[in-house]
XYZ file of C-alpha atoms in Angstrom:
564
model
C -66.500 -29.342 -21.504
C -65.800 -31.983 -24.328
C -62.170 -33.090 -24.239
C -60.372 -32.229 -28.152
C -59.185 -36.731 -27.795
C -61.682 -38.720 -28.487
C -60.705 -41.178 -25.447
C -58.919 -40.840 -22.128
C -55.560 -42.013 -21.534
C -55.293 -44.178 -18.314
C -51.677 -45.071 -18.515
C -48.599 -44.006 -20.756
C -48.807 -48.039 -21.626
C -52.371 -47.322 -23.059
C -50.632 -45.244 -26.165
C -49.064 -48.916 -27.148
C -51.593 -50.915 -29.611
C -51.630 -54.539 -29.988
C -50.791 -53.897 -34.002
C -47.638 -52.144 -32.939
C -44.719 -53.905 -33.808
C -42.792 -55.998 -30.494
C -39.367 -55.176 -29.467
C -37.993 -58.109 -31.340
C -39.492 -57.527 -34.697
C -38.276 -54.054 -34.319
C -34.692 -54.835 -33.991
C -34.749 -57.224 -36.726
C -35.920 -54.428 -38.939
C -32.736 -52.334 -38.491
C -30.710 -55.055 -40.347
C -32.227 -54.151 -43.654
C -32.030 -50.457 -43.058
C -29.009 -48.801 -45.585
C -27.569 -45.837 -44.377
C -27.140 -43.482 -47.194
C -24.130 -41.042 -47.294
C -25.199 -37.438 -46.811
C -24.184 -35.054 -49.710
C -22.361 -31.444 -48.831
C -23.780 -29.029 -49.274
C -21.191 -27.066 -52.089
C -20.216 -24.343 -49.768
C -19.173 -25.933 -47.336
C -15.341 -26.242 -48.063
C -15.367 -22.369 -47.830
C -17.108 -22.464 -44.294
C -15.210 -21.486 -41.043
C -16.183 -22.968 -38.037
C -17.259 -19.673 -35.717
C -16.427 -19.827 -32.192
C -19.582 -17.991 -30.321
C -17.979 -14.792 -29.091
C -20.514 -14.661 -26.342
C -19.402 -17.395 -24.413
C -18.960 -16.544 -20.734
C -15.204 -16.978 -19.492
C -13.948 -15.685 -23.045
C -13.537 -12.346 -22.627
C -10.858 -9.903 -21.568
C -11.781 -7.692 -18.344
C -10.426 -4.396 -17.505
C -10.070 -3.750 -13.456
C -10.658 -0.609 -11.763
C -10.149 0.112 -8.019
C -10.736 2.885 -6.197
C -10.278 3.620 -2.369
C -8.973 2.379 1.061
C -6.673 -1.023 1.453
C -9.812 -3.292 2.062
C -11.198 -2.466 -1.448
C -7.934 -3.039 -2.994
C -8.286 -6.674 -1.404
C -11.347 -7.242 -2.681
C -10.281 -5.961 -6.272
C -7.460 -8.945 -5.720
C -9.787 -11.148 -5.049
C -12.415 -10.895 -7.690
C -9.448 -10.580 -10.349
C -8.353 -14.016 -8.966
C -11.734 -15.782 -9.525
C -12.282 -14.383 -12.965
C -9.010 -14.998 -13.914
C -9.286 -18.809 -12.362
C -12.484 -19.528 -14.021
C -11.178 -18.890 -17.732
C -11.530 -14.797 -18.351
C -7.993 -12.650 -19.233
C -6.851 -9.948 -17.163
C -5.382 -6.742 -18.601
C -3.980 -3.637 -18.186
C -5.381 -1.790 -21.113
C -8.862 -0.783 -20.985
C -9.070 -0.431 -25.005
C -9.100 -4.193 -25.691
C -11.131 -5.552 -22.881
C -14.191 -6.506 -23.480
C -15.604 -5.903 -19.911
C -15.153 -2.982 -17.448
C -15.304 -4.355 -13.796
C -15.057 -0.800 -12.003
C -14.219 -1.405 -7.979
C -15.557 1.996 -6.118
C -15.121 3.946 -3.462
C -17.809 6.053 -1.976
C -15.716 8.538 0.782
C -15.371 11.341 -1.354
C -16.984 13.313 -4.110
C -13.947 13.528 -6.651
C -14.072 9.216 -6.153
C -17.888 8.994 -7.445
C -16.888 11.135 -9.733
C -14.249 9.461 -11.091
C -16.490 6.117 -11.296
C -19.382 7.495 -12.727
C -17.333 9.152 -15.501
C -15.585 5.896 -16.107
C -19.027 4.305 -16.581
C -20.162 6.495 -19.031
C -16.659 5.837 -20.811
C -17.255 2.073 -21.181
C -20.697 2.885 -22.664
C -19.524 5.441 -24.914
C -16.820 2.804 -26.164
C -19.626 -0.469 -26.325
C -18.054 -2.373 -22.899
C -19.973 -4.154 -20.799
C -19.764 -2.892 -17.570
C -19.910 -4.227 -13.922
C -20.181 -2.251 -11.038
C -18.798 -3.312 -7.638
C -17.679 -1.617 -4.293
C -19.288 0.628 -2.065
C -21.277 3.470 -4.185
C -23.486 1.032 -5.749
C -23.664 -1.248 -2.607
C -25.003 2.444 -0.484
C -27.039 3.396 -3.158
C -27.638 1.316 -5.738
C -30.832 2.769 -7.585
C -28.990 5.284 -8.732
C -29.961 6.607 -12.355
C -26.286 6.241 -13.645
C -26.303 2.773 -12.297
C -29.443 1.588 -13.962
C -29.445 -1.576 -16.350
C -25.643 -2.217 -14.685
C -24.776 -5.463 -13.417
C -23.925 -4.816 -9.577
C -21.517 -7.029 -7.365
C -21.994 -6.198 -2.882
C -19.144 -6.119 -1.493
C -20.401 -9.267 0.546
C -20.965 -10.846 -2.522
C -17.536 -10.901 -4.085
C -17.484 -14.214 -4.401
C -19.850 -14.506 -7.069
C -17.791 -12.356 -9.445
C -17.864 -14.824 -12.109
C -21.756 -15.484 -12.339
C -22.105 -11.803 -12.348
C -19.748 -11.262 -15.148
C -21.073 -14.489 -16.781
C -24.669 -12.897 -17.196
C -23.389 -9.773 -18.401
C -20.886 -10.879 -20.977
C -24.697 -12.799 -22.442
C -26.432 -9.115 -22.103
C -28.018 -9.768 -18.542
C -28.298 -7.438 -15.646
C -27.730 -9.301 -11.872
C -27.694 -7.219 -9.031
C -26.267 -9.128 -5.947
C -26.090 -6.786 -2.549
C -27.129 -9.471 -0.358
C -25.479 -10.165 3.541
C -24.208 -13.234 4.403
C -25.217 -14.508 7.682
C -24.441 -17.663 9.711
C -27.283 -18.404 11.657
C -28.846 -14.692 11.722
C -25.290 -13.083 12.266
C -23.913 -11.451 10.023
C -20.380 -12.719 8.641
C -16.864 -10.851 7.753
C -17.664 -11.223 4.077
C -16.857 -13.966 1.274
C -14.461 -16.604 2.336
C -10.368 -15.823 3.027
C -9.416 -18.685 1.013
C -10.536 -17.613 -2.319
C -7.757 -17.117 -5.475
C -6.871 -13.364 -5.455
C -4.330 -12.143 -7.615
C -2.149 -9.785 -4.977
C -1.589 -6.587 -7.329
C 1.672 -6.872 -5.233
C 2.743 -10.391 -5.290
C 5.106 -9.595 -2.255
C 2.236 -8.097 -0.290
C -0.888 -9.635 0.918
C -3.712 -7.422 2.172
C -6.026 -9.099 4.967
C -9.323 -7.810 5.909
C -10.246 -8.442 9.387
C -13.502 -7.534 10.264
C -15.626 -5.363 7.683
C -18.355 -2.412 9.051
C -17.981 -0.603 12.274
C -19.365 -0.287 15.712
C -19.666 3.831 14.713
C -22.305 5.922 13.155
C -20.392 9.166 12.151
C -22.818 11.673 10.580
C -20.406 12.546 7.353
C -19.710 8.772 6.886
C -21.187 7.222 3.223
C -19.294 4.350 3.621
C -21.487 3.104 6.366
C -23.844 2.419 4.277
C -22.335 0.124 2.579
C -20.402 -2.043 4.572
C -22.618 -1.973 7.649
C -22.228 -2.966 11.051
C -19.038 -4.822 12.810
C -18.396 -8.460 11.341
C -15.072 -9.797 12.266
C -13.296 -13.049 11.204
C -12.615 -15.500 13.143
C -8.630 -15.722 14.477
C -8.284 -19.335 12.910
C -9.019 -18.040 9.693
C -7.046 -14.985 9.684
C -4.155 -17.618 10.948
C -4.525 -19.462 8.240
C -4.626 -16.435 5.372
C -1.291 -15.704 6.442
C 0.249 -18.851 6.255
C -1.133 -19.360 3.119
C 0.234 -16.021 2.190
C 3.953 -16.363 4.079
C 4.228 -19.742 1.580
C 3.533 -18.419 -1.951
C 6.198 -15.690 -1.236
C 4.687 -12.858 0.389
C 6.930 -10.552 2.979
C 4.707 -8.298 4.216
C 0.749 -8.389 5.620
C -1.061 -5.716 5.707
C -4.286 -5.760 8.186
C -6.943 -3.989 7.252
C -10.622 -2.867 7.808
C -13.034 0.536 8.220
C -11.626 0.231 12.159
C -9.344 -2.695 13.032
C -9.862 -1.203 16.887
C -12.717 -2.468 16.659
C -11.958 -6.380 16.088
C -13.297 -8.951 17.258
C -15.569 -7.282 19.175
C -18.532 -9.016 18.006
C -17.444 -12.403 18.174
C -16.077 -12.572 22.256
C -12.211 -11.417 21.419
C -10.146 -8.533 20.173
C -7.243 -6.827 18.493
C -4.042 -7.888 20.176
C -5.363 -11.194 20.844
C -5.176 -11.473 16.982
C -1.867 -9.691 16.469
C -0.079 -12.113 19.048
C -1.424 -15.331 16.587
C -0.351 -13.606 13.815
C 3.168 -12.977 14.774
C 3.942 -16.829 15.681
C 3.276 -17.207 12.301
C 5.722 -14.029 10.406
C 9.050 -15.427 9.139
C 12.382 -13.722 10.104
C 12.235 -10.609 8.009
C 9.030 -10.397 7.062
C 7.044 -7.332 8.558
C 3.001 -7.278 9.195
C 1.482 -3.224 9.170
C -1.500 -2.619 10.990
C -4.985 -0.522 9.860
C -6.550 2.061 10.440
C -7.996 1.735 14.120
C -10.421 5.063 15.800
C -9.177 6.103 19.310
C -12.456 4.702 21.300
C -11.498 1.083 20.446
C -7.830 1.457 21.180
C -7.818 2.973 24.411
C -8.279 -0.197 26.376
C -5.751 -1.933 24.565
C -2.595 0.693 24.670
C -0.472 -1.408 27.144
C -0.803 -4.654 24.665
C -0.419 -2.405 21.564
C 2.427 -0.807 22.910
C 4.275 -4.632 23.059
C 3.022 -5.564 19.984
C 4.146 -2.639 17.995
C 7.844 -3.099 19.350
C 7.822 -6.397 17.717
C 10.763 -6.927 15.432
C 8.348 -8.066 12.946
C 5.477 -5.929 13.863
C 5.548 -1.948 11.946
C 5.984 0.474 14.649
C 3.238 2.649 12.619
C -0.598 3.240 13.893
C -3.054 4.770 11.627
C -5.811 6.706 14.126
C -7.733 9.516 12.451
C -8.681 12.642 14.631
C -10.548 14.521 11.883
C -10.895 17.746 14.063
C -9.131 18.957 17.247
C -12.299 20.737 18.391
C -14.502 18.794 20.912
C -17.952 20.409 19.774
C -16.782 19.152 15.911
C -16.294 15.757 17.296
C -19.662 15.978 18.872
C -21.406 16.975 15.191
C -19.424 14.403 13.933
C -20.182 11.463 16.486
C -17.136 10.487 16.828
C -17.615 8.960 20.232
C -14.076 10.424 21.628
C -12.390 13.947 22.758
C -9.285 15.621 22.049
C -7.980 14.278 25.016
C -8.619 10.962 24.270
C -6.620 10.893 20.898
C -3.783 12.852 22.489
C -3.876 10.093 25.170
C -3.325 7.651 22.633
C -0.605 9.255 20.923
C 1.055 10.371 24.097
C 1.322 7.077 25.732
C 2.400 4.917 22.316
C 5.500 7.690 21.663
C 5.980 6.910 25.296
C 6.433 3.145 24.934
C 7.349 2.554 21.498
C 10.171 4.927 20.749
C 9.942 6.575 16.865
C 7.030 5.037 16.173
C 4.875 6.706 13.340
C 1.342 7.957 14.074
C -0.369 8.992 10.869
C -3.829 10.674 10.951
C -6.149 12.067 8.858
C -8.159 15.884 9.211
C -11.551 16.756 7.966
C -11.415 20.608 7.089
C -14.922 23.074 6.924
C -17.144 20.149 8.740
C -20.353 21.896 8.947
C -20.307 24.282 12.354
C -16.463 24.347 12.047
C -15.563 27.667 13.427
C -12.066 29.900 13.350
C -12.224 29.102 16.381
C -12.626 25.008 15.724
C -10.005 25.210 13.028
C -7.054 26.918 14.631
C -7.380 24.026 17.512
C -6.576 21.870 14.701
C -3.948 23.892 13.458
C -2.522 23.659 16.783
C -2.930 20.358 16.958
C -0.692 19.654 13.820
C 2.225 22.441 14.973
C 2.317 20.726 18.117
C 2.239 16.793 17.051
C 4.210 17.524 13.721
C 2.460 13.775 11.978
C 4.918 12.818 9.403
C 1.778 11.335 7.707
C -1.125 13.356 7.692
C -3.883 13.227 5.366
C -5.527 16.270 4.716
C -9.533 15.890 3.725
C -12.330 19.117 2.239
C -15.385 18.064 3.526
C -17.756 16.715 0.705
C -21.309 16.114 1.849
C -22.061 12.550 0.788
C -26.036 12.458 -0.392
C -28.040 10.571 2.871
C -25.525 11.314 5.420
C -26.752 13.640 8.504
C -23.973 16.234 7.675
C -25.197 16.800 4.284
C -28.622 18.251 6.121
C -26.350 20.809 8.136
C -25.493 24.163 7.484
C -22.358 24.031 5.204
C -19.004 25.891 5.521
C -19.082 28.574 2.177
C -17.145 26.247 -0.324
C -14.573 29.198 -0.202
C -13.793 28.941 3.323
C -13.300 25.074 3.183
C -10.558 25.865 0.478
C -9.090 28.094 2.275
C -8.901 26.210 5.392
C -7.615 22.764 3.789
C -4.763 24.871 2.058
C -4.048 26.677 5.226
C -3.428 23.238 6.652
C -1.602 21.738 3.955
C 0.678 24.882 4.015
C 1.456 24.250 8.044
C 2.135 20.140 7.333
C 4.454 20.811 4.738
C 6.656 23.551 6.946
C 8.199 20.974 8.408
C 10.895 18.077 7.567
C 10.328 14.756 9.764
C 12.945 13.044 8.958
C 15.954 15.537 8.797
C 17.130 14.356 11.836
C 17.495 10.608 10.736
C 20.477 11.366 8.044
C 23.434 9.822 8.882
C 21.563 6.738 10.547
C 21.636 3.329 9.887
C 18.504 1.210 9.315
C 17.460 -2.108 8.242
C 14.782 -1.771 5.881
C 12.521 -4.040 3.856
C 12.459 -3.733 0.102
C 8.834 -4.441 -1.407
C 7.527 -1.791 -4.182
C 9.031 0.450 -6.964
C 8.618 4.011 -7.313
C 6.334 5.746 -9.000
C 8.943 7.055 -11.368
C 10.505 3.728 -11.513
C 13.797 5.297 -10.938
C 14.108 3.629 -7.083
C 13.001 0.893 -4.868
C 10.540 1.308 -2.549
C 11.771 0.151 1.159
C 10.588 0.605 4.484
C 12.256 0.860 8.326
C 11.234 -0.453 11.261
C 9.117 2.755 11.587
C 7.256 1.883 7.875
C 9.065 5.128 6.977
C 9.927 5.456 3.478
C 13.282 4.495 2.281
C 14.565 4.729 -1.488
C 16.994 2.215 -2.514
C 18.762 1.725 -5.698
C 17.068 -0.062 -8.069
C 18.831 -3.563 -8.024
C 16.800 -6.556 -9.050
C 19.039 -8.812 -5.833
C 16.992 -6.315 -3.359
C 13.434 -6.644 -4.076
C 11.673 -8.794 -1.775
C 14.759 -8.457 0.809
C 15.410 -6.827 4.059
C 18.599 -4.986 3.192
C 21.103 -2.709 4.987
C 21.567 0.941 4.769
C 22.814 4.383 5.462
C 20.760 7.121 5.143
C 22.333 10.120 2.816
C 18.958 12.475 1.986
C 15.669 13.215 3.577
C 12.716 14.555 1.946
C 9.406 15.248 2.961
C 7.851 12.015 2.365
C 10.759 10.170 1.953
C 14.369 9.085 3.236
C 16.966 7.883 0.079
C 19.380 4.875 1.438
C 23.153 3.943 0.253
C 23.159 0.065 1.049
C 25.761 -0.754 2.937
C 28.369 -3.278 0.936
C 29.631 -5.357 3.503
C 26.126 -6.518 4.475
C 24.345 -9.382 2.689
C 20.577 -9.110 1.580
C 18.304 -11.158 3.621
C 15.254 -13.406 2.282
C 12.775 -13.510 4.812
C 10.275 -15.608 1.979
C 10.197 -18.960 2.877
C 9.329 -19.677 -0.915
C 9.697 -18.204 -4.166
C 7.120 -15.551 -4.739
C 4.310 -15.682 -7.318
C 4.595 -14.148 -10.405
C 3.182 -11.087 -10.844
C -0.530 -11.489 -12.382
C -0.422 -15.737 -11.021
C -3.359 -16.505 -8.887
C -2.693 -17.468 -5.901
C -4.875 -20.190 -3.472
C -4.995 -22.426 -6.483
C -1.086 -24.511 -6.905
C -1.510 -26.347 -3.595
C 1.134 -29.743 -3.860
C 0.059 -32.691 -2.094
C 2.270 -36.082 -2.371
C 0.470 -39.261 -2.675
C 2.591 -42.862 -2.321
C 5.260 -40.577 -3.697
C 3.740 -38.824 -6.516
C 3.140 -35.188 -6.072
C -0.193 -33.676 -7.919
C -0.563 -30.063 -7.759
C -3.969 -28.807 -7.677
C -5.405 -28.059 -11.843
C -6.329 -24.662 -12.287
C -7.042 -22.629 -15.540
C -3.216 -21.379 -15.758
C -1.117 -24.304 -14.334
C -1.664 -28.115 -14.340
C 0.938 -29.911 -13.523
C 1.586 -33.824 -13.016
C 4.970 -34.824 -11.755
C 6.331 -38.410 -10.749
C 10.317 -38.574 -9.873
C 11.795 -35.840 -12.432
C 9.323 -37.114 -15.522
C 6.663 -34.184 -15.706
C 3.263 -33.722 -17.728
C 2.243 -30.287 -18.846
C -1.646 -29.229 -19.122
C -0.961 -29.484 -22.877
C -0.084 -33.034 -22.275
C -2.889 -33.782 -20.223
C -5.280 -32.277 -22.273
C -4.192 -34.590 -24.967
C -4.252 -37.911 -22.768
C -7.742 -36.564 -21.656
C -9.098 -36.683 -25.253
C -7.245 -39.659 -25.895
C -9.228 -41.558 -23.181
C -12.271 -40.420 -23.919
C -12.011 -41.913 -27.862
C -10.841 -44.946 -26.139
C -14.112 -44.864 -23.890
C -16.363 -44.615 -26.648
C -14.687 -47.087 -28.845
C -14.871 -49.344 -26.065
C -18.521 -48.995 -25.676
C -19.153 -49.291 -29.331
C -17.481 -52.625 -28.657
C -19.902 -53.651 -26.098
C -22.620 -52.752 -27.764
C -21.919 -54.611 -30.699
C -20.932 -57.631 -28.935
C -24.276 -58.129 -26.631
């Protein structure tokens, strides 16, 4: 076929004629080129100079969590990015301009609430992102379609997610992240997070489980066992311990379970951890299953009577009734949970065991149910959380034979009716505790505080306390709660070894380093600072020297280029 040039082209030299002009002529023609002055255009004076409102890093974002401890973290952590990289936080949903809604996929009443919130945004023009563990188990749902999704391995990508769909994009990231072909904790420890509770840091440990209960949705989502590694739980808390934080929390969907998967375990952990906790400070342990716990009782037991360890364990029993457990695959008996509870109020006296109890599981007889009751009369858990079973769509229990809806009612209230006959704490008025002040109320009237025991303490709401391990006498007891008189002739106790962040500062990002005696902290989209002796430089300041540099660099090579 005929080429449309008339000629081939060998060589880009080829398109160069011999009646072009050289190099030299053509600089000598620029001396006799005027510039002429451009005219404005008449409207211009009235002109504003538009900022483009879809530029990524802009915006205001709204932040919705939902669920367990390790989602919480994970909400920290993706408001810390976004916030680092430029974007607002707020508290108001009304005047953000993007939704981020963080879900949780246990119950019913949870999806619920998320997909309702979805259609909220929509209704009111947000952009929405979807993160957490409903769209990570089941993410072609039809309420989730054109959504931007964030995995909950991917948190660390926040930003490029919200990036796209600030410009109108949809990115769905629900990748794993492997090292080698095995499968990691997550995204990286040492990312800015912005603690919703600047005095509290939450630590995931390991995410997934070794388990593969047949009511369980959330296995879906976060998978199989993958545990950090100690060094870099180590150095979380440090981290943690010096912006300010008194309290750890571990957490994960079994903490038992640790390690497991990468040649170590649980208390091997916990011992590193504690060289690290301050005087005062306090570290509360996760939720851990009885078949992961067992073999550890006799280190668990010393670790829990740590002065700076919560004498509290979390271990769910969901049913009393052996042939429930079975349905369930819960890989334990009866026996085995009471064996855990038995021996720990054994060798760590008044610690707290909190569990949790699934009521109508499908097959759950009378029979099944009063074992449970029993179970609770006998045990009397001063924390018990009380659960209707939901079927959860592509779990094996949703194919059983459900308990009538009216039954499960019946049974959960039932239940609730026996846990609340009793007072636990009663018996502790008139004592004297040392407890560690950390949250307010709900009805902002107290302090929230806890003993030894993590058992709730309210304190009087005195701004000296927060953050402080404080003295008291007990006066009241509720049935949640114990109400504390501090004593006066005791002083409050700082067990931060630095001043805590403010509340809504990331943290991860102000790390000081002194160089031949000038200390540089770390730029980050909130805080620059340049110090040397007392003379400091705000990121105003800097901002201005920046600019002021770069004129000077282009004046400079204007200069040059004049010049040769």
């Amino acid at each position: 076929m005929p080429s449309s040039c008339d000629s081939l082209m060998e060589d880009i030299e080829d398109m160069v004629s011999s009646s072009d002009p050289t190099p030299h002529e053509r600089q000598s023609a620029r001396k006799s080129i005027i510039p002429r002055a451009r005219k404005k255009k008449e409207l211009l004076s009235d002109e504003e100079l538009q900022a483009d409102s879809l530029i990524p890093g802009t915006q205001k974002i709204w932040m919705k969590t939902w669920g367990c401890s390790h989602n919480n973290s994970d909400g920290e952590y993706m408001a810390g990015q976004l916030a680092a990289s430029g974007y607002k936080m707020t508290d108001d949903p009304t005047e953000a301009d993007v939704w981020l809604l963080n879900s949780c996929t246990v119950k019913n009443p949870a999806e619920d609430h998320f997909r309702n919130s979805i259609k909220k945004a929509q209704e009111q023009q947000k952009k929405v992102v979807v993160a957490g563990c409903v769209p990570q188990a089941q993410p072609r749902m039809d309420y989730l379609k054109g959504l931007s999704i964030i995995g909950v391995q991917q948190i660390d990508r926040v930003v490029e997610v919200v990036d796209e769909a600030v410009k109108g994009h949809s990115v769905r990231l629900l990748g794993q992240k492997k090292d080698g072909g095995r499968r990691l904790g997550g995204a990286r420890l040492d990312l800015p997070k912005i603690r919703k509770n600047p005095l509290i840091e939450i630590i995931s440990i390991n995410t997934g489980c070794l388990n593969a209960c047949t009511y369980c949705k959330t296995k879906h989502a976060r998978g199989d066992l993958a545990s950090y590694p100690i060094e870099e739980l180590v150095e979380r808390a440090r981290q943690s311990f010096q912006e300010g934080v008194c309290e750890i929390w571990l957490t994960s969907e079994d903490t038992g379970a640790y390690g497991r998967d990468i040649g170590t375990d649980l208390p091997t952990l916990l011992w590193r951890l504690v060289e690290e906790i301050p005087e005062g400070a306090m570290l509360r342990l996760g939720m851990t299953n009885p078949p992961y716990i067992l073999e550890h009782l006799e280190e668990m037991a010393k670790i829990l009577n740590h002065p700076r360890v919560y004498a509290f364990l979390h271990v769910p029993v969901q049913s009393a009734s052996d042939s429930v457990l079975m349905d369930m695959k819960r890989e334990y008996c009866i026996d085995d949970f009471k064996r855990v509870v038995d021996f720990l109020k054994e060798r760590v006296p008044g610690v707290t065991i909190a569990t949790d109890i699934i009521c109508g599981f499908p097959g759950e007889t009378e029979e099944d149910f009063e074992a449970t009751i029993d179970l609770v009369k006998a045990y009397r858990f001063p924390s018990l959380f009380i659960n209707q079973f939901y079927p959860r769509p592509g779990t094996p229990a949703a194919r059983l034979e459900q308990v009538p809806a009216h039954v499960k009612k019946q049974r959960t209230k039932e239940l609730s009716q026996v846990f609340h006959s009793y007072n636990p704490y009663d018996h502790k008025v008139g004592e004297r505790q040392h407890v560690l002040v950390t949250e307010e109320s709900f009805d902002s009237q107290y302090y929230v505080a806890h003993n030894k025991y993590y058992e709730q303490v309210l304190v009087p709401k005195r701004v000296e306390f927060k953050g402080k391990m404080i003295v008291v006498d007990v006066y009241e007891a509720g049935k949640h709660f114990m109400k504390g008189k501090p004593v006066e002739e005791s002083k409050p106790f700082t067990p931060s070894i630095a001043m805590p962040l403010q509340k809504g500062e990331v943290s991860g990002l102000l790390q000081e380093q002194k160089v031949n005696g000038v200390h540089v902290s770390a730029p980050t989209p909130s805080s620059c600072t340049f110090s040397i002796g007392s003379n400091s430089l705000d990121r105003e300041m800097l901002k201005k020297i920046g600019i002021g540099l770069a004129l000077a660099a282009v004046i400079l090579a204007y200069i040059v280029q004049r010049v040769y």
